[in-house]
Short mmCIF file of C-alpha atoms in Angstrom, two decimals:
data_model
loop_
_atom_site.label_atom_id
_atom_site.label_comp_id
_atom_site.label_asym_id
_atom_site.label_seq_id
_atom_site.Cartn_x
_atom_site.Cartn_y
_atom_site.Cartn_z
CA MET A 1 -0.08 0.17 0.18
CA LYS A 2 1.24 3.41 -0.95
CA ILE A 3 1.68 6.30 1.49
CA ASN A 4 -0.16 9.42 0.55
CA SER A 5 0.71 11.85 3.56
CA PRO A 6 4.08 13.98 4.62
CA LEU A 7 3.27 12.10 8.46
CA GLU A 8 3.31 8.85 6.29
CA ALA A 9 6.50 9.48 5.62
CA TYR A 10 8.65 11.22 8.43
CA LYS A 11 7.99 7.56 10.07
CA TYR A 12 10.31 6.01 7.89
CA LEU A 13 12.95 9.36 8.43
CA PRO A 14 15.73 9.68 10.79
CA GLN A 15 14.19 12.88 12.60
CA THR A 16 17.10 14.36 12.93
CA ASN A 17 16.08 18.07 11.77
CA CYS A 18 19.74 17.71 10.52
CA GLY A 19 18.73 19.76 7.08
CA GLU A 20 21.55 17.96 5.45
CA CYS A 21 18.71 17.05 2.83
CA GLY A 22 18.55 21.69 2.93
CA GLU A 23 15.53 21.75 4.18
CA ALA A 24 14.96 22.70 7.89
CA THR A 25 12.72 19.91 9.26
CA CYS A 26 12.08 16.21 8.50
CA MET A 27 8.79 16.84 8.28
CA ALA A 28 9.29 19.17 5.27
CA PHE A 29 11.71 16.85 4.00
CA ALA A 30 8.82 14.37 4.55
CA SER A 31 5.93 16.82 2.14
CA LYS A 32 8.67 16.92 -0.95
CA LEU A 33 8.61 13.26 -0.79
CA ILE A 34 4.87 13.16 -1.32
CA ASP A 35 5.17 16.03 -4.03
CA ARG A 36 7.95 14.51 -5.67
CA SER A 37 10.48 17.54 -5.53
CA GLY A 38 12.86 15.38 -3.42
CA LYS A 39 14.31 12.23 -3.43
CA THR A 40 14.95 9.50 -0.07
CA THR A 41 18.95 9.64 -1.59
CA ASP A 42 18.74 13.66 -0.69
CA CYS A 43 18.25 12.74 3.33
CA LEU A 44 22.23 11.81 3.71
CA PRO A 45 21.79 9.60 6.95
CA LEU A 46 19.10 8.04 5.15
CA ILE A 47 21.79 6.83 3.20
CA LYS A 48 24.54 6.26 4.66
CA GLU A 49 23.30 4.43 7.74
CA LYS A 50 22.72 1.33 7.69
CA LYS A 51 20.38 1.66 10.20
CA PHE A 52 18.70 3.03 8.28
CA ALA A 53 18.46 0.52 5.41
CA LYS A 54 15.29 -1.15 5.87
CA LYS A 55 13.83 2.12 6.48
CA LEU A 56 15.01 3.18 3.44
CA ALA A 57 13.73 0.21 1.06
CA GLU A 58 10.55 0.12 2.56
CA LEU A 59 10.44 4.37 2.22
CA ASP A 60 10.87 3.41 -1.73
CA ARG A 61 9.19 0.72 -2.33
CA LEU A 62 5.68 2.77 -0.44
CA LEU A 63 6.83 6.29 -2.22
CA ALA A 64 7.01 4.29 -6.10
CA PRO A 65 4.43 5.18 -8.59
CA GLU A 66 1.99 2.60 -8.93
CA ILE A 67 2.31 3.02 -13.04
CA ARG A 68 6.20 2.86 -13.25
CA GLU A 69 8.30 5.75 -14.45
CA VAL A 70 10.20 4.81 -17.73
CA VAL A 71 12.50 7.28 -19.52
CA ILE A 72 13.66 8.02 -22.89
CA GLY A 73 16.30 9.62 -24.57
CA VAL A 74 19.76 11.05 -22.35
CA GLY A 75 20.49 14.41 -21.50
CA ASP A 76 18.85 17.11 -21.27
CA ARG A 77 16.12 16.12 -23.37
CA ALA A 78 15.20 13.12 -22.36
CA VAL A 79 11.43 12.47 -21.70
CA LYS A 80 9.65 10.48 -18.81
CA ILE A 81 6.45 8.92 -19.59
CA GLY A 82 4.06 6.63 -16.72
CA GLY A 83 4.49 7.79 -13.22
CA ASP A 84 1.08 8.42 -12.63
CA ASP A 85 -0.53 7.11 -9.03
CA VAL A 86 -4.60 8.29 -10.14
CA LEU A 87 -7.18 7.46 -11.87
CA TYR A 88 -8.56 11.18 -12.16
CA ARG A 89 -6.31 14.30 -11.60
CA HIS A 90 -8.50 16.10 -8.70
CA LYS A 91 -7.26 12.90 -6.52
CA LEU A 92 -3.61 14.05 -6.56
CA THR A 93 -2.21 15.07 -9.76
CA PHE A 94 -1.09 13.60 -13.37
CA PHE A 95 3.06 13.06 -13.23
CA ASN A 96 4.88 13.29 -16.50
CA LYS A 97 2.46 14.86 -19.35
CA THR A 98 1.47 12.96 -22.40
CA LYS A 99 4.72 13.20 -24.95
CA MET A 100 4.31 13.44 -28.46
CA PHE A 101 6.52 12.09 -30.94
CA PHE A 102 6.73 12.87 -35.15
CA ASP A 103 7.34 10.13 -37.58
CA VAL A 104 10.03 9.90 -40.59
CA THR A 105 10.61 7.19 -42.67
CA ASP A 106 13.85 5.52 -43.55
CA THR A 107 12.93 5.78 -47.09
CA MET A 108 12.28 9.64 -47.25
CA GLU A 109 15.24 11.92 -49.25
CA ASP A 110 17.94 12.97 -46.89
CA ALA A 111 17.07 16.72 -47.45
CA ALA A 112 13.80 16.49 -46.38
CA LEU A 113 14.49 13.98 -43.04
CA VAL A 114 16.85 16.52 -42.24
CA ASP A 115 14.18 19.66 -42.82
CA ARG A 116 11.64 17.50 -40.51
CA VAL A 117 13.71 16.17 -37.58
CA LYS A 118 14.86 20.13 -37.71
CA SER A 119 11.57 21.20 -37.12
CA ILE A 120 10.31 18.34 -34.71
CA ALA A 121 13.33 19.14 -32.72
CA ASN A 122 12.86 23.82 -33.00
CA PHE A 123 9.49 23.05 -32.25
CA LYS A 124 8.56 25.62 -29.46
CA LYS A 125 5.31 27.75 -28.60
CA PHE A 126 4.64 29.70 -25.89
CA TYR A 127 1.95 29.44 -23.50
CA VAL A 128 1.35 30.89 -19.82
CA GLY A 129 5.23 31.25 -19.60
CA ARG A 130 6.34 28.41 -20.61
CA ASN A 131 7.36 27.34 -24.16
CA LEU A 132 5.78 24.13 -25.44
CA LEU A 133 7.48 21.60 -27.05
CA ILE A 134 7.61 18.32 -29.49
CA ASP A 135 9.40 15.22 -27.24
CA GLY A 136 11.15 13.32 -30.03
CA VAL A 137 11.03 11.71 -33.50
CA ALA A 138 9.29 8.19 -34.27
CA ILE A 139 11.44 6.73 -37.00
CA ARG A 140 9.72 4.18 -38.62
CA SER A 141 11.42 1.77 -41.27
CA VAL A 142 9.24 1.43 -43.93
CA SER A 143 11.96 -0.41 -46.29
CA ASN A 144 12.97 -3.69 -43.80
CA ASP A 145 16.57 -2.68 -44.85
CA PRO A 146 18.73 -2.33 -41.59
CA ALA A 147 21.04 -0.34 -43.63
CA LYS A 148 18.57 1.93 -44.63
CA PHE A 149 17.24 2.27 -41.37
CA SER A 150 20.37 2.55 -39.46
CA ALA A 151 21.67 5.01 -42.08
CA ALA A 152 18.24 7.04 -41.16
CA VAL A 153 18.66 7.15 -37.12
CA LYS A 154 22.62 8.48 -37.66
CA LYS A 155 21.56 11.93 -39.13
CA VAL A 156 18.27 11.80 -36.56
CA SER A 157 20.86 11.42 -33.27
CA GLU A 158 22.61 13.96 -34.87
CA VAL A 159 19.39 16.77 -33.76
CA GLY A 160 19.75 15.24 -30.25
CA ILE A 161 16.10 14.40 -29.65
CA PRO A 162 14.85 10.88 -27.90
CA MET A 163 13.53 8.68 -30.22
CA ILE A 164 11.54 5.35 -31.10
CA PHE A 165 12.85 3.08 -33.71
CA CYS A 166 9.73 1.08 -35.37
CA SER A 167 10.01 -2.14 -36.60
CA PHE A 168 8.79 -5.86 -36.49
CA ASN A 169 12.26 -6.71 -37.64
CA PRO A 170 14.36 -7.71 -34.69
CA ALA A 171 17.82 -7.01 -37.50
CA VAL A 172 16.38 -3.71 -38.26
CA LEU A 173 16.13 -2.78 -34.65
CA LYS A 174 19.40 -4.46 -33.78
CA ALA A 175 20.99 -2.12 -36.74
CA GLY A 176 19.10 0.97 -35.32
CA LEU A 177 20.63 0.18 -31.60
CA GLU A 178 24.04 -0.30 -33.39
CA ALA A 179 23.92 3.32 -35.41
CA ALA A 180 23.05 5.09 -32.26
CA LYS A 181 24.69 3.39 -29.18
CA ASP A 182 23.73 5.36 -25.33
CA ALA A 183 21.32 7.15 -26.93
CA ASN A 184 18.12 4.95 -25.21
CA PRO A 185 15.55 4.81 -28.11
CA LEU A 186 12.51 3.21 -27.52
CA LEU A 187 11.99 -0.06 -29.70
CA TYR A 188 9.05 -0.32 -31.49
CA ALA A 189 7.37 -3.23 -30.61
CA ALA A 190 7.62 -7.13 -29.94
CA ASN A 191 4.61 -8.77 -30.15
CA LYS A 192 3.87 -12.26 -30.04
CA ASP A 193 6.03 -14.03 -33.05
CA ASN A 194 9.04 -11.49 -32.58
CA TRP A 195 9.25 -11.62 -28.50
CA LYS A 196 12.25 -13.42 -27.85
CA GLU A 197 14.65 -11.27 -30.09
CA VAL A 198 13.24 -8.06 -29.28
CA GLY A 199 13.81 -8.63 -25.50
CA GLU A 200 17.12 -9.92 -26.35
CA LEU A 201 18.14 -6.87 -27.91
CA ALA A 202 16.10 -5.06 -24.74
CA LEU A 203 18.62 -6.57 -22.62
CA GLU A 204 21.30 -6.61 -24.04
CA TYR A 205 21.29 -2.88 -24.98
CA ASN A 206 19.66 -1.84 -22.11
CA VAL A 207 16.66 0.33 -23.17
CA PRO A 208 13.49 0.47 -22.97
CA VAL A 209 10.50 -1.57 -25.27
CA VAL A 210 7.09 -1.51 -26.42
CA VAL A 211 5.30 -4.64 -25.87
CA SER A 212 1.97 -4.68 -28.55
CA ALA A 213 -0.68 -7.17 -28.30
CA ILE A 214 -3.02 -5.78 -30.84
CA ASN A 215 -7.35 -5.20 -28.88
CA ASP A 216 -6.08 -8.66 -27.07
CA LEU A 217 -5.01 -7.99 -23.43
CA ASP A 218 -4.45 -11.29 -22.16
CA THR A 219 -0.99 -12.06 -24.84
CA LEU A 220 -0.56 -8.29 -23.71
CA LYS A 221 -0.49 -9.41 -19.85
CA SER A 222 1.68 -12.53 -21.04
CA LEU A 223 4.05 -10.72 -23.02
CA THR A 224 4.71 -8.67 -19.98
CA LYS A 225 4.79 -11.10 -17.82
CA THR A 226 7.54 -12.36 -20.05
CA PHE A 227 10.10 -9.40 -20.60
CA SER A 228 9.30 -8.46 -16.70
CA ASP A 229 10.61 -12.08 -15.19
CA ALA A 230 13.51 -11.78 -17.61
CA GLY A 231 14.57 -9.45 -16.53
CA VAL A 232 13.20 -6.36 -19.43
CA LYS A 233 11.97 -3.15 -16.59
CA ASN A 234 11.23 -0.61 -18.97
CA ILE A 235 8.07 -2.06 -21.03
CA VAL A 236 5.18 0.10 -22.79
CA LEU A 237 2.42 -1.49 -23.18
CA ASP A 238 0.66 -1.47 -27.60
CA PRO A 239 -3.25 -2.46 -27.23
CA GLY A 240 -3.40 -0.88 -30.33
CA THR A 241 -5.00 2.21 -31.78
CA TYR A 242 -7.88 1.33 -34.17
CA PRO A 243 -8.93 4.84 -36.27
CA SER A 244 -12.67 4.48 -36.11
CA GLY A 245 -15.70 2.41 -35.42
CA LYS A 246 -15.57 -0.57 -33.36
CA GLY A 247 -12.32 -0.61 -33.31
CA MET A 248 -11.49 2.50 -31.80
CA LYS A 249 -14.14 2.00 -28.91
CA ASP A 250 -12.56 -0.94 -28.29
CA SER A 251 -9.33 0.83 -28.49
CA PHE A 252 -10.30 3.26 -25.69
CA THR A 253 -11.61 0.81 -22.92
CA ASN A 254 -8.36 -1.73 -23.17
CA PHE A 255 -6.88 2.05 -22.49
CA LEU A 256 -9.25 2.34 -19.29
CA LYS A 257 -9.01 -1.76 -18.00
CA ILE A 258 -5.45 -1.45 -18.34
CA ARG A 259 -4.50 2.10 -16.67
CA ARG A 260 -7.56 0.96 -13.94
CA ALA A 261 -5.64 -2.32 -13.11
CA GLY A 262 -2.75 -0.66 -12.83
CA ILE A 263 -3.60 2.16 -10.85
CA MET A 264 -5.67 -0.48 -8.34
CA GLY A 265 -2.51 -2.58 -7.13
CA ASP A 266 -2.10 -5.36 -10.40
CA THR A 267 1.73 -4.81 -11.33
CA GLU A 268 2.07 -7.03 -14.23
CA ILE A 269 0.38 -4.59 -16.95
CA ALA A 270 1.05 -1.33 -14.25
CA TYR A 271 3.38 0.65 -17.46
CA PRO A 272 3.38 3.38 -19.70
CA ILE A 273 0.80 3.12 -22.75
CA LEU A 274 1.77 3.74 -25.97
CA ALA A 275 -1.39 5.32 -28.45
CA LEU A 276 -1.03 5.82 -31.48
CA PRO A 277 -3.30 8.41 -33.55
CA PHE A 278 -0.64 8.59 -37.26
CA THR A 279 -3.52 5.44 -37.64
CA ALA A 280 -6.42 8.11 -39.07
CA TRP A 281 -3.38 8.17 -42.20
CA MET A 282 -4.70 4.30 -42.41
CA SER A 283 -8.30 5.13 -42.36
CA GLY A 284 -8.80 5.24 -45.82
CA ILE A 285 -9.09 9.38 -45.56
CA SER A 286 -7.62 10.43 -48.00
CA ASP A 287 -8.13 14.59 -48.02
CA PRO A 288 -5.04 15.10 -45.49
CA VAL A 289 -6.72 18.22 -43.84
CA SER A 290 -9.28 15.76 -42.27
CA ALA A 291 -6.90 12.65 -41.77
CA SER A 292 -4.88 16.01 -39.93
CA TYR A 293 -8.29 16.46 -38.06
CA TRP A 294 -9.07 12.73 -36.80
CA GLU A 295 -5.50 12.72 -35.88
CA THR A 296 -5.90 15.73 -33.25
CA ALA A 297 -9.18 14.14 -32.11
CA MET A 298 -8.00 10.85 -31.50
CA ALA A 299 -4.49 12.63 -29.95
CA ALA A 300 -7.21 14.63 -27.69
CA VAL A 301 -8.73 10.81 -26.88
CA PHE A 302 -6.05 9.49 -25.49
CA THR A 303 -4.69 12.72 -24.12
CA ILE A 304 -7.22 12.42 -22.10
CA ARG A 305 -7.52 8.73 -21.11
CA TYR A 306 -4.22 7.63 -20.47
CA GLY A 307 -1.73 7.89 -23.27
CA ASP A 308 1.92 8.26 -21.84
CA VAL A 309 3.38 8.87 -25.40
CA MET A 310 1.95 8.90 -28.62
CA ILE A 311 3.22 8.76 -32.76
CA LEU A 312 1.96 11.62 -34.88
CA HIS A 313 2.60 12.86 -37.82
CA SER A 314 1.15 15.92 -38.79
CA LEU A 315 3.56 18.49 -38.24
CA GLU A 316 0.57 21.37 -39.05
CA PRO A 317 0.15 23.92 -36.91
CA TYR A 318 -4.02 23.08 -36.76
CA ALA A 319 -2.95 20.11 -35.00
CA THR A 320 0.07 19.99 -33.47
CA LEU A 321 -1.17 23.07 -31.31
CA PRO A 322 -4.53 22.09 -29.51
CA GLU A 323 -2.19 19.02 -28.93
CA VAL A 324 0.54 20.46 -27.32
CA HIS A 325 -1.98 22.32 -25.56
CA LEU A 326 -4.48 19.50 -24.78
CA ALA A 327 -1.81 18.00 -23.05
CA GLU A 328 0.04 21.17 -21.22
CA THR A 329 -3.58 21.64 -20.03
CA ILE A 330 -4.65 17.79 -18.51
CA TYR A 331 -1.32 17.87 -16.85
CA THR A 332 -1.29 21.05 -15.47
CA ASP A 333 -0.98 20.18 -11.51
CA PRO A 334 -4.26 21.01 -9.66
CA ARG A 335 -2.89 21.21 -6.17
CA THR A 336 -0.70 24.48 -7.26
CA PRO A 337 -1.77 27.73 -9.51
CA VAL A 338 0.24 29.15 -11.74
CA ALA A 339 2.09 31.26 -11.11
CA VAL A 340 5.39 33.46 -12.30
CA ASP A 341 7.67 35.44 -10.00
CA SER A 342 6.54 38.20 -7.99
CA LYS A 343 9.23 41.19 -9.26
CA MET A 344 9.10 44.45 -11.02
CA TYR A 345 8.76 43.54 -14.81
CA LYS A 346 9.37 46.01 -17.80
CA VAL A 347 7.42 46.05 -20.98
CA GLY A 348 8.91 46.83 -23.40
CA THR A 349 11.75 49.80 -22.73
CA PRO A 350 9.99 52.11 -20.64
CA ASP A 351 11.72 55.30 -18.56
CA GLU A 352 11.26 57.37 -16.21
CA ASN A 353 8.45 58.95 -17.80
CA SER A 354 6.75 55.27 -18.68
CA PRO A 355 3.52 54.22 -16.11
CA VAL A 356 4.01 52.15 -13.39
CA LEU A 357 0.89 49.30 -12.97
CA PHE A 358 0.59 46.18 -10.95
CA THR A 359 -1.33 42.96 -11.70
CA THR A 360 -1.09 39.41 -9.52
CA ASN A 361 1.18 36.83 -10.10
CA PHE A 362 -1.11 34.08 -11.39
CA ALA A 363 0.30 33.61 -14.67
CA LEU A 364 -2.66 34.06 -16.95
CA THR A 365 -3.50 37.01 -15.31
CA TYR A 366 -0.32 38.84 -16.58
CA TYR A 367 0.41 36.97 -19.41
CA THR A 368 -3.05 39.02 -20.06
CA VAL A 369 -1.86 42.25 -19.30
CA GLU A 370 1.65 42.46 -19.90
CA SER A 371 0.25 40.32 -23.69
CA ASP A 372 -2.35 43.79 -24.04
CA LEU A 373 -0.09 45.93 -23.53
CA SER A 374 2.96 45.38 -25.93
CA SER A 375 1.12 44.23 -28.56
CA ASN A 376 -0.42 48.29 -27.88
CA GLY A 377 3.17 49.59 -27.91
CA ILE A 378 3.22 50.91 -24.29
CA ASN A 379 6.33 51.19 -22.59
CA CYS A 380 5.51 50.47 -19.43
CA TYR A 381 6.69 48.94 -16.09
CA LEU A 382 4.42 46.34 -14.45
CA LEU A 383 4.73 44.67 -10.83
CA ALA A 384 3.60 41.35 -10.02
CA VAL A 385 2.26 40.80 -6.51
CA ASN A 386 3.07 37.61 -5.03
CA THR A 387 -1.32 36.81 -4.30
CA ASP A 388 0.16 32.60 -4.08
CA GLY A 389 -1.18 32.18 -7.94
CA ILE A 390 -5.03 33.66 -7.30
CA GLY A 391 -6.07 36.55 -9.66
CA VAL A 392 -6.88 39.49 -8.82
CA GLU A 393 -10.59 39.94 -8.08
CA ALA A 394 -10.42 36.74 -6.23
CA ALA A 395 -7.54 37.81 -4.34
CA VAL A 396 -8.83 40.77 -3.17
CA ALA A 397 -11.92 39.80 -1.94
CA GLY A 398 -9.35 36.90 -0.11
CA GLY A 399 -6.73 39.58 1.33
CA GLN A 400 -4.11 38.21 -0.72
CA LEU A 401 -4.17 41.45 -2.12
CA THR A 402 -3.98 44.31 0.52
CA ALA A 403 -2.35 47.74 0.21
CA ASP A 404 0.14 45.98 2.29
CA LYS A 405 1.32 42.74 0.10
CA VAL A 406 1.33 46.11 -3.19
CA LYS A 407 4.35 47.60 -0.65
CA ASP A 408 6.00 44.70 0.37
CA ALA A 409 6.20 43.54 -3.52
CA PHE A 410 7.45 47.60 -4.71
CA GLU A 411 9.90 47.03 -1.65
CA LYS A 412 11.49 43.77 -3.07
CA SER A 413 12.05 44.69 -5.97
CA GLY A 414 13.85 47.57 -5.44
CA PHE A 415 11.36 49.54 -6.97
CA ASP A 416 11.14 53.41 -5.87
CA LEU A 417 7.94 55.38 -7.13
CA LYS A 418 9.56 58.54 -6.29
CA THR A 419 12.91 58.19 -7.50
CA ASP A 420 12.50 55.51 -10.56
CA VAL A 421 9.82 57.58 -12.19
CA ASN A 422 9.07 61.48 -12.28
CA HIS A 423 5.83 61.27 -11.60
CA ASN A 424 4.69 59.40 -7.97
CA THR A 425 2.11 57.38 -9.92
CA VAL A 426 1.27 53.90 -9.77
CA ILE A 427 -1.97 52.47 -11.72
CA THR A 428 -4.08 49.61 -9.91
CA PRO A 429 -6.45 46.96 -11.52
CA GLY A 430 -10.42 47.99 -12.03
CA LEU A 431 -11.18 45.19 -9.63
CA ALA A 432 -8.87 46.12 -6.67
CA ALA A 433 -10.40 49.60 -7.21
CA ARG A 434 -11.83 49.42 -3.40
CA LEU A 435 -8.14 48.83 -2.26
CA GLN A 436 -6.66 53.26 -4.05
CA GLY A 437 -7.36 54.57 -0.62
CA ASP A 438 -5.68 52.57 1.60
CA LEU A 439 -2.80 52.23 -1.22
CA GLU A 440 -2.05 55.87 -1.77
CA ASP A 441 -1.31 55.85 1.79
CA LYS A 442 0.85 52.97 1.98
CA LEU A 443 2.28 53.99 -0.64
CA GLY A 444 2.78 58.38 -0.43
CA ALA A 445 1.90 57.68 -4.56
CA LYS A 446 -0.73 58.59 -6.38
CA VAL A 447 -2.60 56.07 -7.22
CA LEU A 448 -5.55 55.81 -10.42
CA VAL A 449 -7.94 53.06 -10.85
CA GLY A 450 -7.21 51.10 -13.72
CA PRO A 451 -9.87 49.66 -15.80
CA MET A 452 -11.73 46.79 -15.26
CA ASP A 453 -10.32 44.72 -18.03
CA SER A 454 -7.11 44.60 -19.43
CA GLY A 455 -7.84 44.89 -23.04
CA ARG A 456 -9.06 48.33 -22.41
CA LEU A 457 -5.61 49.87 -21.37
CA PRO A 458 -5.21 51.24 -24.40
CA GLY A 459 -7.91 53.45 -24.61
CA PHE A 460 -7.40 54.46 -20.24
CA MET A 461 -3.76 55.54 -21.43
CA GLU A 462 -5.22 57.57 -24.05
CA LYS A 463 -7.25 59.34 -22.04
CA ASN A 464 -5.40 59.36 -18.43
CA TRP A 465 -1.55 59.59 -19.20
CA PRO A 466 0.35 61.67 -18.80
CA PRO A 467 -1.44 62.05 -15.57
CA LYS A 468 -2.68 65.56 -14.16
CA LYS A 469 -0.40 67.20 -12.18
#
């Protein structure tokens, strides 16, 4: 049985409050273990002293996620899949968002192959304070030729992003592994026909492997247990991804059954699941736009329901943007509001005559305000006040945004309204209008009440800036 509270984890710690883990108390460290921001190896007494050996082993077992965590790739761009403990996000959170690999083939011309791989590797979309990326490349062996596959792998590996090797031919997979030693690719796939040879490759090269049994959960579980018993631990499951009709319904049901069984304690099937939305291109849809649309719809279905890694094809923005945005949204931690650092930001190139505004550090609020200002060419200073990631209206009502908090934020930012600008004026959000009097008293500055919606800031500035003396 797993442990889910700091108090339960605390029982297994030295309870000396030595501080060697970087935390003031063992209870604080226990909290980090529960939310996975800390590891047992950070507690040096627990690691070094033999008297804690049994407690360490038991604690590691109790903290291990229900679904095994598997790593694909190496270095900074290596990705983790699996690692979840719950069926529903509101019960804790989902860890390790769905990883998206886009395909190339070993029959592509060299220039086209390199261009597509670079497009995949360089994809970047700024979204609420972070860059959304595509995670890796799936190299499909269309030729079934080990030499051609090896050449394609060499070209892709030069870019340095995680890879999936796709072939049912063990000789082809081996050629790819020889071409990219130490790259830790994911092998796709072992099935009832080639399981012995592919399993041996996974053991020899110490790489993760996909076990595949299309719409046959009994065979899938049997193959998985065989691999596990043989010493292959980093396994990914492929129950099949049908693109339409009853087959798609069966695929959806199989994903649910596998994940539910894993979370409920069936360790023989508690592994990450691979989804294949790119099968939309094999469903008989001739129009590429329609195929892209259906691929995106399939990606949405299996992102929401337990697809830990998926292989896709279309790189069109109307396909990729919904896919990466949905994954980011589903895997946002509901326990922690998304927030920016509490500090003074410069929008554009402000000077001593530029306006000074503040808002909360809730990321969605901050980036909405910042976007409305920058897109309209308003050079200004924008202070993000620490409200624990809560929006303006709720923070004012709940006491997270007060005149004292705003004054404290100005002081911590090192910004002085009396010396850094020549107007000693600050603009408050319209939803925080009730703070105007207190702010004037605390800051010793003139306070203008801005609009209720930051989209109206350009019109507000035209009428009210510069402020009247």
